[in-house]
JSON list of C-alpha atoms and ligand atoms in Angstrom, two decimals:
[
{"chain": "A", "resi": 25, "resn": "MET", "atom": "CA", "xyz": [0.00, 0.00, 0.00]},
{"chain": "A", "resi": 26, "resn": "SER", "atom": "CA", "xyz": [1.47, 3.35, -0.95]},
{"chain": "A", "resi": 27, "resn": "ILE", "atom": "CA", "xyz": [0.39, 6.90, -0.32]},
{"chain": "A", "resi": 28, "resn": "SER", "atom": "CA", "xyz": [0.62, 9.97, -2.51]},
{"chain": "A", "resi": 29, "resn": "ASP", "atom": "CA", "xyz": [3.20, 12.72, -2.05]},
{"chain": "A", "resi": 30, "resn": "PRO", "atom": "CA", "xyz": [0.55, 15.26, -0.90]},
{"chain": "A", "resi": 31, "resn": "GLN", "atom": "CA", "xyz": [-0.76, 12.76, 1.68]},
{"chain": "A", "resi": 32, "resn": "ARG", "atom": "CA", "xyz": [2.77, 12.08, 2.90]},
{"chain": "A", "resi": 33, "resn": "ASN", "atom": "CA", "xyz": [3.53, 15.78, 3.22]},
{"chain": "A", "resi": 34, "resn": "GLU", "atom": "CA", "xyz": [0.27, 16.52, 4.98]},
{"chain": "A", "resi": 35, "resn": "LEU", "atom": "CA", "xyz": [0.87, 13.72, 7.49]},
{"chain": "A", "resi": 36, "resn": "ALA", "atom": "CA", "xyz": [4.41, 14.95, 8.11]},
{"chain": "A", "resi": 37, "resn": "GLN", "atom": "CA", "xyz": [3.16, 18.49, 8.74]},
{"chain": "A", "resi": 38, "resn": "ARG", "atom": "CA", "xyz": [0.35, 17.31, 11.03]},
{"chain": "A", "resi": 39, "resn": "ALA", "atom": "CA", "xyz": [2.79, 15.18, 13.06]},
{"chain": "A", "resi": 40, "resn": "LEU", "atom": "CA", "xyz": [5.18, 18.13, 13.35]},
{"chain": "A", "resi": 41, "resn": "ALA", "atom": "CA", "xyz": [2.40, 20.45, 14.49]},
{"chain": "A", "resi": 42, "resn": "ALA", "atom": "CA", "xyz": [1.09, 17.88, 16.98]},
{"chain": "A", "resi": 43, "resn": "ARG", "atom": "CA", "xyz": [4.61, 17.55, 18.43]},
{"chain": "A", "resi": 44, "resn": "GLU", "atom": "CA", "xyz": [4.19, 21.06, 19.85]},
{"chain": "A", "resi": 45, "resn": "HIS", "atom": "CA", "xyz": [1.68, 19.58, 22.30]},
{"chain": "A", "resi": 46, "resn": "ALA", "atom": "CA", "xyz": [3.87, 16.72, 23.49]},
{"chain": "A", "resi": 47, "resn": "TYR", "atom": "CA", "xyz": [4.03, 16.40, 27.25]},
{"chain": "A", "resi": 48, "resn": "ALA", "atom": "CA", "xyz": [7.59, 15.23, 27.81]},
{"chain": "A", "resi": 49, "resn": "PRO", "atom": "CA", "xyz": [8.98, 17.04, 30.87]},
{"chain": "A", "resi": 50, "resn": "TYR", "atom": "CA", "xyz": [11.15, 14.06, 31.90]},
{"chain": "A", "resi": 51, "resn": "SER", "atom": "CA", "xyz": [12.81, 12.84, 28.72]},
{"chain": "A", "resi": 52, "resn": "ARG", "atom": "CA", "xyz": [12.49, 16.17, 26.87]},
{"chain": "A", "resi": 53, "resn": "TYR", "atom": "CA", "xyz": [12.06, 14.03, 23.78]},
{"chain": "A", "resi": 54, "resn": "ALA", "atom": "CA", "xyz": [8.90, 15.44, 22.23]},
{"chain": "A", "resi": 55, "resn": "VAL", "atom": "CA", "xyz": [7.09, 13.20, 19.75]},
{"chain": "A", "resi": 56, "resn": "GLY", "atom": "CA", "xyz": [4.14, 13.96, 17.50]},
{"chain": "A", "resi": 57, "resn": "ALA", "atom": "CA", "xyz": [2.26, 11.47, 15.34]},
{"chain": "A", "resi": 58, "resn": "ALA", "atom": "CA", "xyz": [-0.45, 11.69, 12.71]},
{"chain": "A", "resi": 59, "resn": "ILE", "atom": "CA", "xyz": [-2.23, 8.63, 11.35]},
{"chain": "A", "resi": 60, "resn": "LEU", "atom": "CA", "xyz": [-4.33, 8.51, 8.19]},
{"chain": "A", "resi": 61, "resn": "GLY", "atom": "CA", "xyz": [-7.43, 6.34, 8.27]},
{"chain": "A", "resi": 62, "resn": "ALA", "atom": "CA", "xyz": [-9.15, 4.75, 5.28]},
{"chain": "A", "resi": 63, "resn": "SER", "atom": "CA", "xyz": [-11.96, 7.27, 5.77]},
{"chain": "A", "resi": 64, "resn": "GLY", "atom": "CA", "xyz": [-9.48, 10.05, 4.93]},
{"chain": "A", "resi": 65, "resn": "GLU", "atom": "CA", "xyz": [-9.53, 11.36, 8.47]},
{"chain": "A", "resi": 66, "resn": "ILE", "atom": "CA", "xyz": [-6.23, 12.13, 10.20]},
{"chain": "A", "resi": 67, "resn": "TYR", "atom": "CA", "xyz": [-5.79, 11.63, 13.93]},
{"chain": "A", "resi": 68, "resn": "GLU", "atom": "CA", "xyz": [-2.91, 13.16, 15.87]},
{"chain": "A", "resi": 69, "resn": "GLY", "atom": "CA", "xyz": [-1.18, 11.96, 19.00]},
{"chain": "A", "resi": 70, "resn": "VAL", "atom": "CA", "xyz": [1.68, 13.03, 21.24]},
{"chain": "A", "resi": 71, "resn": "ASN", "atom": "CA", "xyz": [3.74, 11.35, 23.91]},
{"chain": "A", "resi": 72, "resn": "VAL", "atom": "CA", "xyz": [2.29, 11.92, 27.35]},
{"chain": "A", "resi": 73, "resn": "GLU", "atom": "CA", "xyz": [4.79, 11.29, 30.14]},
{"chain": "A", "resi": 74, "resn": "ASN", "atom": "CA", "xyz": [4.12, 10.83, 33.82]},
{"chain": "A", "resi": 75, "resn": "ALA", "atom": "CA", "xyz": [6.00, 11.28, 37.09]},
{"chain": "A", "resi": 76, "resn": "VAL", "atom": "CA", "xyz": [5.57, 7.51, 37.38]},
{"chain": "A", "resi": 77, "resn": "TYR", "atom": "CA", "xyz": [7.74, 7.00, 34.31]},
{"chain": "A", "resi": 78, "resn": "PRO", "atom": "CA", "xyz": [6.47, 3.57, 33.10]},
{"chain": "A", "resi": 79, "resn": "VAL", "atom": "CA", "xyz": [2.88, 4.75, 32.70]},
{"chain": "A", "resi": 80, "resn": "SER", "atom": "CA", "xyz": [3.92, 7.24, 30.03]},
{"chain": "A", "resi": 81, "resn": "MET", "atom": "CA", "xyz": [2.41, 6.78, 26.57]},
{"chain": "A", "resi": 82, "resn": "CYS", "atom": "CA", "xyz": [4.01, 7.13, 23.14]},
{"chain": "A", "resi": 83, "resn": "ALA", "atom": "CA", "xyz": [2.69, 9.45, 20.45]},
{"chain": "A", "resi": 84, "resn": "GLU", "atom": "CA", "xyz": [1.99, 6.68, 17.94]},
{"chain": "A", "resi": 85, "resn": "ARG", "atom": "CA", "xyz": [-0.17, 4.67, 20.33]},
{"chain": "A", "resi": 86, "resn": "THR", "atom": "CA", "xyz": [-2.00, 7.82, 21.43]},
{"chain": "A", "resi": 87, "resn": "ALA", "atom": "CA", "xyz": [-2.85, 8.45, 17.76]},
{"chain": "A", "resi": 88, "resn": "VAL", "atom": "CA", "xyz": [-3.96, 4.86, 17.11]},
{"chain": "A", "resi": 89, "resn": "PHE", "atom": "CA", "xyz": [-6.08, 4.67, 20.26]},
{"chain": "A", "resi": 90, "resn": "LYS", "atom": "CA", "xyz": [-7.68, 8.00, 19.45]},
{"chain": "A", "resi": 91, "resn": "ALA", "atom": "CA", "xyz": [-8.50, 6.88, 15.91]},
{"chain": "A", "resi": 92, "resn": "VAL", "atom": "CA", "xyz": [-9.92, 3.54, 17.06]},
{"chain": "A", "resi": 93, "resn": "SER", "atom": "CA", "xyz": [-12.01, 5.38, 19.63]},
{"chain": "A", "resi": 94, "resn": "HIS", "atom": "CA", "xyz": [-13.58, 7.24, 16.72]},
{"chain": "A", "resi": 95, "resn": "GLY", "atom": "CA", "xyz": [-14.43, 4.00, 14.91]},
{"chain": "A", "resi": 96, "resn": "GLU", "atom": "CA", "xyz": [-11.42, 3.95, 12.57]},
{"chain": "A", "resi": 97, "resn": "ARG", "atom": "CA", "xyz": [-9.69, 0.57, 12.22]},
{"chain": "A", "resi": 98, "resn": "ASP", "atom": "CA", "xyz": [-8.22, 0.66, 8.76]},
{"chain": "A", "resi": 99, "resn": "PHE", "atom": "CA", "xyz": [-5.07, 2.73, 8.41]},
{"chain": "A", "resi": 100, "resn": "ARG", "atom": "CA", "xyz": [-2.97, 3.81, 5.46]},
{"chain": "A", "resi": 101, "resn": "ALA", "atom": "CA", "xyz": [0.03, 5.58, 6.98]},
{"chain": "A", "resi": 102, "resn": "ILE", "atom": "CA", "xyz": [1.41, 7.22, 10.08]},
{"chain": "A", "resi": 103, "resn": "ALA", "atom": "CA", "xyz": [3.98, 10.01, 10.35]},
{"chain": "A", "resi": 104, "resn": "VAL", "atom": "CA", "xyz": [6.12, 10.31, 13.46]},
{"chain": "A", "resi": 105, "resn": "ALA", "atom": "CA", "xyz": [7.94, 13.58, 14.17]},
{"chain": "A", "resi": 106, "resn": "THR", "atom": "CA", "xyz": [10.88, 13.83, 16.55]},
{"chain": "A", "resi": 107, "resn": "ILE", "atom": "CA", "xyz": [13.94, 16.04, 16.80]},
{"chain": "A", "resi": 108, "resn": "ASN", "atom": "CA", "xyz": [16.08, 13.49, 14.95]},
{"chain": "A", "resi": 109, "resn": "GLY", "atom": "CA", "xyz": [13.59, 11.51, 12.88]},
{"chain": "A", "resi": 110, "resn": "GLY", "atom": "CA", "xyz": [13.69, 8.62, 15.37]},
{"chain": "A", "resi": 111, "resn": "SER", "atom": "CA", "xyz": [12.14, 5.24, 14.85]},
{"chain": "A", "resi": 112, "resn": "PRO", "atom": "CA", "xyz": [8.93, 3.94, 16.50]},
{"chain": "A", "resi": 113, "resn": "CYS", "atom": "CA", "xyz": [9.48, 1.78, 19.57]},
{"chain": "A", "resi": 114, "resn": "GLY", "atom": "CA", "xyz": [8.69, -1.93, 19.68]},
{"chain": "A", "resi": 115, "resn": "SER", "atom": "CA", "xyz": [5.42, -1.49, 21.55]},
{"chain": "A", "resi": 116, "resn": "CYS", "atom": "CA", "xyz": [4.15, 0.99, 18.97]},
{"chain": "A", "resi": 117, "resn": "ARG", "atom": "CA", "xyz": [5.20, -1.34, 16.13]},
{"chain": "A", "resi": 118, "resn": "GLN", "atom": "CA", "xyz": [3.19, -4.13, 17.78]},
{"chain": "A", "resi": 119, "resn": "VAL", "atom": "CA", "xyz": [0.10, -1.92, 18.18]},
{"chain": "A", "resi": 120, "resn": "LEU", "atom": "CA", "xyz": [0.33, -0.77, 14.56]},
{"chain": "A", "resi": 121, "resn": "SER", "atom": "CA", "xyz": [0.74, -4.36, 13.32]},
{"chain": "A", "resi": 122, "resn": "GLU", "atom": "CA", "xyz": [-2.59, -5.30, 14.93]},
{"chain": "A", "resi": 123, "resn": "PHE", "atom": "CA", "xyz": [-4.27, -3.05, 12.37]},
{"chain": "A", "resi": 124, "resn": "GLY", "atom": "CA", "xyz": [-2.17, -3.80, 9.31]},
{"chain": "A", "resi": 125, "resn": "GLU", "atom": "CA", "xyz": [1.28, -4.83, 8.25]},
{"chain": "A", "resi": 126, "resn": "ASP", "atom": "CA", "xyz": [1.10, -2.63, 5.16]},
{"chain": "A", "resi": 127, "resn": "ILE", "atom": "CA", "xyz": [0.67, 0.62, 7.07]},
{"chain": "A", "resi": 128, "resn": "VAL", "atom": "CA", "xyz": [3.36, 3.04, 5.91]},
{"chain": "A", "resi": 129, "resn": "VAL", "atom": "CA", "xyz": [5.49, 4.56, 8.67]},
{"chain": "A", "resi": 130, "resn": "ILE", "atom": "CA", "xyz": [7.07, 7.91, 7.85]},
{"chain": "A", "resi": 131, "resn": "GLN", "atom": "CA", "xyz": [9.80, 9.27, 10.12]},
{"chain": "A", "resi": 132, "resn": "VAL", "atom": "CA", "xyz": [10.13, 13.04, 10.17]},
{"chain": "A", "resi": 133, "resn": "ASN", "atom": "CA", "xyz": [12.72, 15.26, 11.83]},
{"chain": "A", "resi": 134, "resn": "SER", "atom": "CA", "xyz": [12.14, 18.65, 13.42]},
{"chain": "A", "resi": 135, "resn": "ASP", "atom": "CA", "xyz": [13.01, 20.42, 10.15]},
{"chain": "A", "resi": 136, "resn": "GLY", "atom": "CA", "xyz": [10.09, 18.61, 8.54]},
{"chain": "A", "resi": 137, "resn": "GLU", "atom": "CA", "xyz": [12.37, 16.37, 6.48]},
{"chain": "A", "resi": 138, "resn": "ILE", "atom": "CA", "xyz": [11.24, 12.81, 5.81]},
{"chain": "A", "resi": 139, "resn": "VAL", "atom": "CA", "xyz": [14.22, 10.73, 6.85]},
{"chain": "A", "resi": 140, "resn": "ARG", "atom": "CA", "xyz": [12.81, 7.23, 6.34]},
{"chain": "A", "resi": 141, "resn": "GLN", "atom": "CA", "xyz": [9.73, 5.41, 5.10]},
{"chain": "A", "resi": 142, "resn": "MET", "atom": "CA", "xyz": [9.05, 1.77, 5.92]},
{"chain": "A", "resi": 143, "resn": "THR", "atom": "CA", "xyz": [6.04, -0.51, 6.25]},
{"chain": "A", "resi": 144, "resn": "VAL", "atom": "CA", "xyz": [5.00, -1.98, 9.58]},
{"chain": "A", "resi": 145, "resn": "LYS", "atom": "CA", "xyz": [5.92, -5.40, 8.19]},
{"chain": "A", "resi": 146, "resn": "GLN", "atom": "CA", "xyz": [9.46, -4.17, 7.53]},
{"chain": "A", "resi": 147, "resn": "LEU", "atom": "CA", "xyz": [9.71, -2.67, 11.01]},
{"chain": "A", "resi": 148, "resn": "LEU", "atom": "CA", "xyz": [8.26, -5.73, 12.75]},
{"chain": "A", "resi": 149, "resn": "PRO", "atom": "CA", "xyz": [8.66, -8.90, 10.69]},
{"chain": "A", "resi": 150, "resn": "ASP", "atom": "CA", "xyz": [6.88, -12.05, 11.84]},
{"chain": "A", "resi": 151, "resn": "ALA", "atom": "CA", "xyz": [4.74, -10.15, 14.33]},
{"chain": "A", "resi": 152, "resn": "PHE", "atom": "CA", "xyz": [2.44, -11.96, 16.72]},
{"chain": "A", "resi": 153, "resn": "GLY", "atom": "CA", "xyz": [-1.03, -11.14, 15.45]},
{"chain": "A", "resi": 154, "resn": "PRO", "atom": "CA", "xyz": [-4.74, -11.99, 15.66]},
{"chain": "A", "resi": 155, "resn": "ALA", "atom": "CA", "xyz": [-4.23, -15.21, 13.65]},
{"chain": "A", "resi": 156, "resn": "ASP", "atom": "CA", "xyz": [-1.88, -16.55, 16.33]},
{"chain": "A", "resi": 157, "resn": "LEU", "atom": "CA", "xyz": [-4.81, -16.67, 18.75]},
{"chain": "A", "resi": 158, "resn": "GLU", "atom": "CA", "xyz": [-6.85, -18.98, 16.49]},
{"chain": "A", "resi": 159, "resn": "VAL", "atom": "CA", "xyz": [-5.93, -22.15, 18.32]},
{"chain": "A", "resi": 160, "resn": "ASP", "atom": "CA", "xyz": [-9.28, -23.99, 18.58]},
{"chain": "B", "resi": 1012, "resn": "LIG", "atom": "N1", "xyz": [8.44, 7.88, 22.37]},
{"chain": "B", "resi": 1012, "resn": "LIG", "atom": "C1", "xyz": [7.36, 7.97, 21.54]},
{"chain": "B", "resi": 1012, "resn": "LIG", "atom": "O1", "xyz": [6.43, 8.74, 21.79]},
{"chain": "B", "resi": 1012, "resn": "LIG", "atom": "N2", "xyz": [7.37, 7.19, 20.43]},
{"chain": "B", "resi": 1012, "resn": "LIG", "atom": "C2", "xyz": [8.35, 6.31, 20.11]},
{"chain": "B", "resi": 1012, "resn": "LIG", "atom": "O2", "xyz": [8.18, 5.51, 19.22]},
{"chain": "B", "resi": 1012, "resn": "LIG", "atom": "C3", "xyz": [9.64, 6.39, 20.81]},
{"chain": "B", "resi": 1012, "resn": "LIG", "atom": "C4", "xyz": [9.57, 6.99, 22.15]},
{"chain": "B", "resi": 1012, "resn": "LIG", "atom": "C5", "xyz": [8.45, 8.71, 23.58]},
{"chain": "B", "resi": 1012, "resn": "LIG", "atom": "C6", "xyz": [8.33, 7.92, 24.85]},
{"chain": "B", "resi": 1012, "resn": "LIG", "atom": "C7", "xyz": [8.97, 8.87, 25.83]},
{"chain": "B", "resi": 1012, "resn": "LIG", "atom": "O3", "xyz": [7.99, 9.83, 26.24]},
{"chain": "B", "resi": 1012, "resn": "LIG", "atom": "C8", "xyz": [10.03, 9.59, 25.02]},
{"chain": "B", "resi": 1012, "resn": "LIG", "atom": "O4", "xyz": [9.65, 9.42, 23.65]},
{"chain": "B", "resi": 1012, "resn": "LIG", "atom": "C9", "xyz": [11.44, 9.07, 25.23]},
{"chain": "B", "resi": 1012, "resn": "LIG", "atom": "O5", "xyz": [11.48, 7.69, 25.12]}
]
């Protein structure tokens, strides 16, 4: 599954803009994400840290959970904006893979440059998924 250049640029810009709202007082590593649903709707997310560090949430999962809460389950692409165009963590890769291995993941740096584009399948090969629970 591929996305058009305008869609890619829009997602990158939305992730960058969302990053302004990141709540990251502990790591100071602000992350913004924007995920495109099959409906055409875009949902943003940011990392939300906590004084109890492990309960913090990543930007990508915030975006996915927000989208799913609005009834969206089919995703085309997600852009992730960080200062250095960093890669999604393992937990976020797992959550994305639940909804599709062909979702395009676009990594964006704080200058708005797209530094890498991969699919979820490339980022998390051989993921544990819904089919693995069909054991009866
Ligand atoms: N973070 C994300 O939001 N997404 C990722 O994929 C990588 C890490 C956040 C978690 C934490 O708030 C901060 O970045 C540093 O790890």
